[in-house]
Coordinates of C-alpha atoms and ligand atoms in Angstrom, one line a residue:
X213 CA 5.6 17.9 22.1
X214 CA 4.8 16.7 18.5
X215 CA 3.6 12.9 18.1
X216 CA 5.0 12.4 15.1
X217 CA 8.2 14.1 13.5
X218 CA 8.7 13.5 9.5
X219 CA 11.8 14.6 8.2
X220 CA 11.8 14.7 4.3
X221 CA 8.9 15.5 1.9
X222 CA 9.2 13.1 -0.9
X223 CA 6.7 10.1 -1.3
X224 CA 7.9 8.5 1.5
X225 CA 7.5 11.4 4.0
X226 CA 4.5 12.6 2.5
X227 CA 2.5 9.3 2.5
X228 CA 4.1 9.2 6.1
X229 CA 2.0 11.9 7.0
X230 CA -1.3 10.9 5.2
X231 CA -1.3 7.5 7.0
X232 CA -0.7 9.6 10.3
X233 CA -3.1 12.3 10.0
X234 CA -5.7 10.5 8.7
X235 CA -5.3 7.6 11.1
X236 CA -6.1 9.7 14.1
X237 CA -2.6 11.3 15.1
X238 CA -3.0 15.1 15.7
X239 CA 0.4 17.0 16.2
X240 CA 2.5 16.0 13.1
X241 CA 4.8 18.1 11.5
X242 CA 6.8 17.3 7.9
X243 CA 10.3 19.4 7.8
X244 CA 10.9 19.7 4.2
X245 CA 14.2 22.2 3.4
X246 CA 12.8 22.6 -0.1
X247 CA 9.5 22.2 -1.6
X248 CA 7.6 19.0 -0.7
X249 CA 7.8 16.5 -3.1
X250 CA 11.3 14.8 -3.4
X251 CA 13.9 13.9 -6.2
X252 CA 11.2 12.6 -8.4
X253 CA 9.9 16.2 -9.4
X254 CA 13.5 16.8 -11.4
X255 CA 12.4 13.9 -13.3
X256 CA 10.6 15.6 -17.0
X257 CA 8.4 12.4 -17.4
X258 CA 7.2 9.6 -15.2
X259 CA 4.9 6.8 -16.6
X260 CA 5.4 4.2 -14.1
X261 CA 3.4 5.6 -11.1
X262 CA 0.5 3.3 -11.2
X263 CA -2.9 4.0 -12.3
X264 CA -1.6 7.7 -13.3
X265 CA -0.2 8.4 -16.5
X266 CA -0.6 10.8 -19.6
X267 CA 1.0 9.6 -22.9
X268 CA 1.8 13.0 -25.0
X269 CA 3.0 14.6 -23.4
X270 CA 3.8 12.5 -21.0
X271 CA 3.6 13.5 -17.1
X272 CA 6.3 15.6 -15.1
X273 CA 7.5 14.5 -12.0
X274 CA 6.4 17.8 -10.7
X275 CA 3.1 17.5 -11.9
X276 CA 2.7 14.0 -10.2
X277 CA 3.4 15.4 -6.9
X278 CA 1.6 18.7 -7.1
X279 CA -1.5 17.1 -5.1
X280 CA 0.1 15.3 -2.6
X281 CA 1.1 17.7 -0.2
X282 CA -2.8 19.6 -0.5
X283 CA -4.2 15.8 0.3
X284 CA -1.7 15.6 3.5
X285 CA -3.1 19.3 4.7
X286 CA -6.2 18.0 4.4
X287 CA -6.2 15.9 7.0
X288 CA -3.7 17.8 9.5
X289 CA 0.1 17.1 8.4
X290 CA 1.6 20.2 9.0
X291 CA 4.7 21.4 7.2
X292 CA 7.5 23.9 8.1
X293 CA 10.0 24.3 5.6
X294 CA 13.2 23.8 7.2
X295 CA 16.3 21.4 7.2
X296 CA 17.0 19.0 10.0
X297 CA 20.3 19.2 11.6
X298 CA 20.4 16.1 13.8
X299 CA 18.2 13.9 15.8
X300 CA 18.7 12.3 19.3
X301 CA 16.9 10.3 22.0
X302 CA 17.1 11.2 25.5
X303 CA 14.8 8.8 27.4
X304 CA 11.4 7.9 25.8
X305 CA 11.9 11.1 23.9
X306 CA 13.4 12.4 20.1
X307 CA 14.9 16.0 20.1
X308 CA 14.6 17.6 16.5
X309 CA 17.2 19.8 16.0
X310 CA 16.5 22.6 13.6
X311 CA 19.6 24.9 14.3
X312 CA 18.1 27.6 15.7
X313 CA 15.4 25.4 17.5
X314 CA 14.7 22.0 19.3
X315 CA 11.4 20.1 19.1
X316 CA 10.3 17.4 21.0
X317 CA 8.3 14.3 19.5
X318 CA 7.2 10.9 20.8
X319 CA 8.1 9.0 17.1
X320 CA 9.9 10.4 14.2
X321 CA 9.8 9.0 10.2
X322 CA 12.8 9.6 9.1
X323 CA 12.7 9.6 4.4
X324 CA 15.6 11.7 3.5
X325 CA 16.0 9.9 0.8
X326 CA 19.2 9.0 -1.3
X327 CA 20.8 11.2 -3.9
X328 CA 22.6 9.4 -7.0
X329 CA 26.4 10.3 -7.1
X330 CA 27.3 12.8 -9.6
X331 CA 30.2 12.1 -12.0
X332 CA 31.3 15.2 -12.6
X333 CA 31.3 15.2 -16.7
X334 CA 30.5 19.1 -18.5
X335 CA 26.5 18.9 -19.0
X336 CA 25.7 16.6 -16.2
X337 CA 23.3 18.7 -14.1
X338 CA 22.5 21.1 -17.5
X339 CA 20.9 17.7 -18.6
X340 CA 20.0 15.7 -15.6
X341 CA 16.5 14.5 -16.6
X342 CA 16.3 15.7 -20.1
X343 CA 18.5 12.7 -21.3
X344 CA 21.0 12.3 -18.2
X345 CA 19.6 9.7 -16.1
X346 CA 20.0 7.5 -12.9
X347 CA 17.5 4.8 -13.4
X348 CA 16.9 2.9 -15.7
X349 CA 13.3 1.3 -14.8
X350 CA 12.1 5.1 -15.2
X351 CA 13.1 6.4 -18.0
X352 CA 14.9 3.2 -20.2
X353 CA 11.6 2.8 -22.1
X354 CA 12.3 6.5 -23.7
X355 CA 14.8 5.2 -25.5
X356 CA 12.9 2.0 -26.7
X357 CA 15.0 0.8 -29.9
X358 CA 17.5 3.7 -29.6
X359 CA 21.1 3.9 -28.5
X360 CA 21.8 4.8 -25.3
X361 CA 25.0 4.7 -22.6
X362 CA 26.1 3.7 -19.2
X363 CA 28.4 5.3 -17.1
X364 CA 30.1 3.1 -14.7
X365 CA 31.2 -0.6 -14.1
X366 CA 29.8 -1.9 -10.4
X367 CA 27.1 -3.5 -9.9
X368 CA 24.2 -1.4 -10.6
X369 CA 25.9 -0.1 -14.1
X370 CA 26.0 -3.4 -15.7
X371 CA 22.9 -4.8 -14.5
X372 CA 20.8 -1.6 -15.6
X373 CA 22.9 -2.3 -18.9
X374 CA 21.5 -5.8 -19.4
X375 CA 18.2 -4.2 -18.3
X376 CA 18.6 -1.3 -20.8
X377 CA 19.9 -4.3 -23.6
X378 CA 16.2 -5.2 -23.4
X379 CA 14.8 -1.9 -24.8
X380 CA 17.4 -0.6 -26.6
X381 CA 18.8 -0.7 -30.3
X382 CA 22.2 -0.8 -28.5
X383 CA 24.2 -0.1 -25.3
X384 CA 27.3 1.8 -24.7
X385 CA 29.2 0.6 -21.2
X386 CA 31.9 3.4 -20.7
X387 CA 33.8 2.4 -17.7
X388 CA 37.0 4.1 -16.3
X389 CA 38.9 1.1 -16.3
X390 CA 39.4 -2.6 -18.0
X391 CA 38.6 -4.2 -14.6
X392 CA 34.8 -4.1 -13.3
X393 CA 34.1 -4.0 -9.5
X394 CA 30.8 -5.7 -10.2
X395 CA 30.2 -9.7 -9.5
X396 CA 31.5 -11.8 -12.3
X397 CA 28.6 -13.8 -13.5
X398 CA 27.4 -10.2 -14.2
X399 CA 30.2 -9.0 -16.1
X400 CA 30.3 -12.2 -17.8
X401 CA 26.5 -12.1 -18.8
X402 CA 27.7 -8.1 -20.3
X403 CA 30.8 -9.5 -22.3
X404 CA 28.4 -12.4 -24.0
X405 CA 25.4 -10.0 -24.6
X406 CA 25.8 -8.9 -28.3
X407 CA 23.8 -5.5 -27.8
X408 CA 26.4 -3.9 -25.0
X409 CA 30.2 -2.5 -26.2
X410 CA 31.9 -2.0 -23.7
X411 CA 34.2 1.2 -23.8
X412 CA 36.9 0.7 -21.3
X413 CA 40.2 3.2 -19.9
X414 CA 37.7 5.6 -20.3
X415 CA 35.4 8.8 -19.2
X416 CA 32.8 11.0 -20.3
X417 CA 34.0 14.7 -20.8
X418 CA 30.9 15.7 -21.9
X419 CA 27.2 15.0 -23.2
X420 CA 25.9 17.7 -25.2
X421 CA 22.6 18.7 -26.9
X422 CA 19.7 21.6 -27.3
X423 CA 16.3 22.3 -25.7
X424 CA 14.7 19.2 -26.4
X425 CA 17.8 17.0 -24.7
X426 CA 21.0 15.3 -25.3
X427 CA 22.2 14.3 -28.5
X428 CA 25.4 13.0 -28.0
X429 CA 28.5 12.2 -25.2
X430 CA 32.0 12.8 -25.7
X431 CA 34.2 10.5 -24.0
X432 CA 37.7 10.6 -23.8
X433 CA 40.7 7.5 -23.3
X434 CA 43.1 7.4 -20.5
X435 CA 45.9 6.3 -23.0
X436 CA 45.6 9.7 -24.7
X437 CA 43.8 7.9 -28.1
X438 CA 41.8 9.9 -30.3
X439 CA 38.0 10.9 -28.0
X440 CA 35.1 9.4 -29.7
X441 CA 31.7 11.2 -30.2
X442 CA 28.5 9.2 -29.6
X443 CA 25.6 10.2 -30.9
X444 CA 22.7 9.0 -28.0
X445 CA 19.7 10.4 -26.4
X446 CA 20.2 9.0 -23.4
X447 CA 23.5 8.9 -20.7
X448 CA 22.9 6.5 -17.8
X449 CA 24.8 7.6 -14.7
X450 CA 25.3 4.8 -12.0
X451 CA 28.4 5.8 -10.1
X452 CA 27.0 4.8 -7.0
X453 CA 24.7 6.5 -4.5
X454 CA 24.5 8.2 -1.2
X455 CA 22.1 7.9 1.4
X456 CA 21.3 11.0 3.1
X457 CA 21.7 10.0 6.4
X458 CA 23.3 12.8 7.8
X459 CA 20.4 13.7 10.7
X460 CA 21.1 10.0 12.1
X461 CA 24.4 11.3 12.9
X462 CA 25.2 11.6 16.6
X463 CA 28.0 13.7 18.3
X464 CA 30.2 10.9 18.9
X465 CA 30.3 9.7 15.2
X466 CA 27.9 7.4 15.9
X467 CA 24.6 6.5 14.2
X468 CA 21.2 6.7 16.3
X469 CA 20.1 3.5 14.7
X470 CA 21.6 0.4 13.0
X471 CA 22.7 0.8 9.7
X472 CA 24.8 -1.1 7.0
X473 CA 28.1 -0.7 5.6
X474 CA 26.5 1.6 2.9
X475 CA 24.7 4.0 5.4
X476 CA 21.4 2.6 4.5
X477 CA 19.4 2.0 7.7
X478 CA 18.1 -1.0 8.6
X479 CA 14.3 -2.1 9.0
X480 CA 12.0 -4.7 9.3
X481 CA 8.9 -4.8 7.4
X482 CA 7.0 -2.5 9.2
X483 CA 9.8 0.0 8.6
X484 CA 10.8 -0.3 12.2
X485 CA 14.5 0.7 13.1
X486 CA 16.3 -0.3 15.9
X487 CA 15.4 2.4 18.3
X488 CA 11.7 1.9 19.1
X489 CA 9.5 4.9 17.6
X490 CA 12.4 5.5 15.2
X491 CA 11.0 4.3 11.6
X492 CA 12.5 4.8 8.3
X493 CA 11.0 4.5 4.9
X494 CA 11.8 5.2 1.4
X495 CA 15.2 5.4 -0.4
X496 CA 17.2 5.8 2.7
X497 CA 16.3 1.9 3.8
X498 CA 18.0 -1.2 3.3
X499 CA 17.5 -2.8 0.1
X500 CA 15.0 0.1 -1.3
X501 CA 14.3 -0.4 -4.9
X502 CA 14.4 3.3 -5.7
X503 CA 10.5 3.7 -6.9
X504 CA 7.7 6.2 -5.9
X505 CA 5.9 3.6 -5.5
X506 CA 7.6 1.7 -3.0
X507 CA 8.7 5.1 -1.2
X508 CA 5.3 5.6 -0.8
X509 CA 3.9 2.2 0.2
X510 CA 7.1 2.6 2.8
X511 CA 5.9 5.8 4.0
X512 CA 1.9 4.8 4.4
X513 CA 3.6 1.5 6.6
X514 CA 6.0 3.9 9.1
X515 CA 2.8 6.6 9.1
X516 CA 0.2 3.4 10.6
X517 CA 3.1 2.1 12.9
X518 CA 4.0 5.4 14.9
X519 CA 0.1 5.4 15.0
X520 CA 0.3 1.8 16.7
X521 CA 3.3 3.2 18.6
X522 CA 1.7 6.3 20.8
X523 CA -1.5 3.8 21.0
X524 CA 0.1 1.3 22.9
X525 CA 2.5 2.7 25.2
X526 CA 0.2 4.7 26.3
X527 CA 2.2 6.7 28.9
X528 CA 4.1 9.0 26.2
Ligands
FAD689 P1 13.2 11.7 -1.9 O1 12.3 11.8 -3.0 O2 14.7 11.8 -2.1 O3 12.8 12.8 -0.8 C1 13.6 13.1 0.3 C2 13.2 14.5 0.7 O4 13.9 14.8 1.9 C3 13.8 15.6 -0.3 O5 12.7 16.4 -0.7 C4 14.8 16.4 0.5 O6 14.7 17.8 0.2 C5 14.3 16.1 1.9 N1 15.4 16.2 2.9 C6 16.6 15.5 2.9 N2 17.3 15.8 4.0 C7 16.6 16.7 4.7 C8 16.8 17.3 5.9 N3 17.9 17.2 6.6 N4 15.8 18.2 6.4 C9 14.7 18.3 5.7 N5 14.4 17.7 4.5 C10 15.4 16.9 4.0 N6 11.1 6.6 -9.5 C11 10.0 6.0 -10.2 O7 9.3 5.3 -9.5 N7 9.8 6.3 -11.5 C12 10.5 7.2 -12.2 O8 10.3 7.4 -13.4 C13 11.6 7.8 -11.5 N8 12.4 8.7 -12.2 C14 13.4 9.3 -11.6 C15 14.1 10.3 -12.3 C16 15.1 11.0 -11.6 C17 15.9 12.0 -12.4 C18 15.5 10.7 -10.3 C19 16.6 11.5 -9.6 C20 14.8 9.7 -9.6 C21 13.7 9.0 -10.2 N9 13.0 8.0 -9.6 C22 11.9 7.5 -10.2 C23 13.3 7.6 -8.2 C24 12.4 8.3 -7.1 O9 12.4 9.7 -7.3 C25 12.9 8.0 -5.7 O10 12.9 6.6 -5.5 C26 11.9 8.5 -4.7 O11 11.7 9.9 -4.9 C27 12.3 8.3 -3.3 O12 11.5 8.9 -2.4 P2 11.9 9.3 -0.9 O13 10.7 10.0 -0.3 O14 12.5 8.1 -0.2 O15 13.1 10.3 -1.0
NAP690 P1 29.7 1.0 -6.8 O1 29.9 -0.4 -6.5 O2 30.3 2.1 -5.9 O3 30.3 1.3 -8.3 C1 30.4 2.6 -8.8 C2 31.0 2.5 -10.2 O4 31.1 3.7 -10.7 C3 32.5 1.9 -10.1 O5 32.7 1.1 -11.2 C4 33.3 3.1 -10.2 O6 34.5 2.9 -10.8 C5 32.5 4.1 -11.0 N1 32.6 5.5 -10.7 C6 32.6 6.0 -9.5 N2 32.7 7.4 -9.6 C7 32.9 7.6 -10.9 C8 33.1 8.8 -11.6 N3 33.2 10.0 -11.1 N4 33.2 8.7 -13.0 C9 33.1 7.5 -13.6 N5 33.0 6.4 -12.9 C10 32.8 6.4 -11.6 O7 28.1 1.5 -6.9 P2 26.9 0.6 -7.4 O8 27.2 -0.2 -8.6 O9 25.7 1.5 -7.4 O10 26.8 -0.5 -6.2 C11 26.6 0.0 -4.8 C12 26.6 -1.2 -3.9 O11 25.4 -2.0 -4.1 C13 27.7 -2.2 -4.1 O12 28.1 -2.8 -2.9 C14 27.1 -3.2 -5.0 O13 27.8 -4.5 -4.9 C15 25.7 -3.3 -4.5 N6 24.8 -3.8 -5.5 C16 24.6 -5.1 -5.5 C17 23.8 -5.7 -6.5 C18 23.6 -7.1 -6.5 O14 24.0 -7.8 -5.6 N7 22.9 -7.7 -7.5 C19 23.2 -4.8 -7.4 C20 23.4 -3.5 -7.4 C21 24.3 -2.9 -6.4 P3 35.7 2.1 -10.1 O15 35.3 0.6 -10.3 O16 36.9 2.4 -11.0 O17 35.8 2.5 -8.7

């Protein structure tokens, strides 16, 4: 019987288990299917981790994360490198289900994290990272006074447009249609902002480039007019995002906890679900802002309350 379960490695599952080792919880175990460290370590610089950075070259999202898990070991967190199928509760009890095995724990820490749609354009995962993007408050000061484009028209695209408009020389919005699902007062602050063109009825084929990144996008009209080359660095994707909250699943379709019409799952501030001992932190929670940061802050909160939870109900 474990007392804590993590399932994910990222920031948020790693600071998970910090918190839980080092606060006095002995049998906890991180399943990680890949190597630990999270979406972050795809990412070739990160300068907004704070209180580390390294201006030329800057830091790699790999090298960021290289000492976390050592720290976690340190103090206990064990990790087994394997991919969570699906986790229940039967009585005061979770059952991990690792395909070929089932664990028992008193608490799980769910931080699967999210992972950005992909559009499906010619270069996108050749590039992803080297001048493909999916956030803007990470990488949008790269292109500081350089031209750069968006992919997409909800929500997210044209507020990380505005947000990119505040950086950049100018901003490309290439958006399949002439009709944006995002809010109006947003699509209205676009149309009146002089540094965003809007490229509507249309889609990216292509970006393109060399070794050192992306150089350019081709993007090609719906109406059959002639495709346009632009010459940019830097390809925003925001086609929307999926939570990977696949191991919340239960047989009958259901989810084991509450969450919203997206899939994120809902918490309080302590990261509490709404199955006691069930906490989730990081990407995959409502309203997450998508940081390191806050995945790891998230992760350091769930790792202290599963402590609190074994402490008091004592008869686990
Ligand atoms: P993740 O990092 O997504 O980690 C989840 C982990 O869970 C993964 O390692 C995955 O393998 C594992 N997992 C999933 N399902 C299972 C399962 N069933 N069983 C076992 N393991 C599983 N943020 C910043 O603050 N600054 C930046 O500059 C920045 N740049 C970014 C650049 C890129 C290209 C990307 C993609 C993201 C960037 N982000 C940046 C966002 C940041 O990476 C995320 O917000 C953060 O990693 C979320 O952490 P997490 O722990 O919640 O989830
Ligand atoms: P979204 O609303 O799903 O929008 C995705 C956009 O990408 C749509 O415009 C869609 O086009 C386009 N798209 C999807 N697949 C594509 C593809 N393969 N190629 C090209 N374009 C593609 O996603 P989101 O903007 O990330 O928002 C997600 C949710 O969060 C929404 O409910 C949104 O309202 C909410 N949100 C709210 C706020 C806010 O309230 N301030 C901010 C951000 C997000 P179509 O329009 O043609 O489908």
């Amino acid at each position: 019987m474990l007392d804590c379960a993590i399932v994910g490695g990222g920031p948020a599952g790693l600071s998970a288990g910090l918190y839980a080792t080092r606060g006095g919880l002995k049998n906890v175990v991180m399943y990680e299917m890949g190597m630990p460290g999270g979406q972050i370590t795809q990412s070739s610089e990160i300068e907004n981790y704070p209180g580390i950075f390294r201006e030329d070259p800057s830091l790699t999202g790999m090298e960021l994360m290289e000492p976390w898990p050592k720290q976690c070991m340190h103090f206990g967190l064990k990790h087994e490198m394997k991919e969570v199928k699906g986790i229940s509760k039967d009585g005061d009890y979770f059952t991990i289900n690792l395909g070929s095995e089932k664990v028992q724990s008193k608490t799980v820490i769910v931080a699967t994290g999210s992972t950005p749609k992909r559009a499906g354009f010619k270069g996108e995962d050749k590039f992803l990272g080297r001048g493909v993007s999916t956030c803007a408050t990470c990488d949008g000061f790269f292109y500081k006074d350089k031209e750069v484009a968006v992919l997409g028209g909800g929500d997210t695209a044209l507020e990380e447009a505005i947000y990119l408009s505040n950086i950049c020389s100018k901003v490309y919005v290439i958006h399949r249609r002439d009709k944006f699902r995002a809010a109006p007062p947003t699509v209205e602050r676009v149309e009146k902002n002089p540094k965003i063109e809007l490229i509507l009825n249309a889609s990216v084929d292509e970006v393109f480039g060399d070794a050192m990144g992306v150089s350019g996008v081709k993007v090609l009209f719906n109406d059959g007019k002639e495709p346009m080359e632009l010459k940019v660095p830097g390809l925003f994707v925001f086609v929307g995002n999926n939570v990977n909250n696949g191991v919340l699943k239960q047989e009958d379709g259901n989810f084991l906890c509450e969450v919203n019409e997206q899939g994120q799952v809902v918490v309080d501030l302590n990261m509490k679900s709404s199955v006691a001992g069930l906490f989730v932190a990081g990407d995959l929670r409502i309203d997450a802002p998508k940081q390191v940061v806050c995945a790891a802050s998230d992760g350091a909160i769930a790792g202290m309350q599963a402590l609190h939870y074994i402490q008091e109900n004592e008869e686990l």
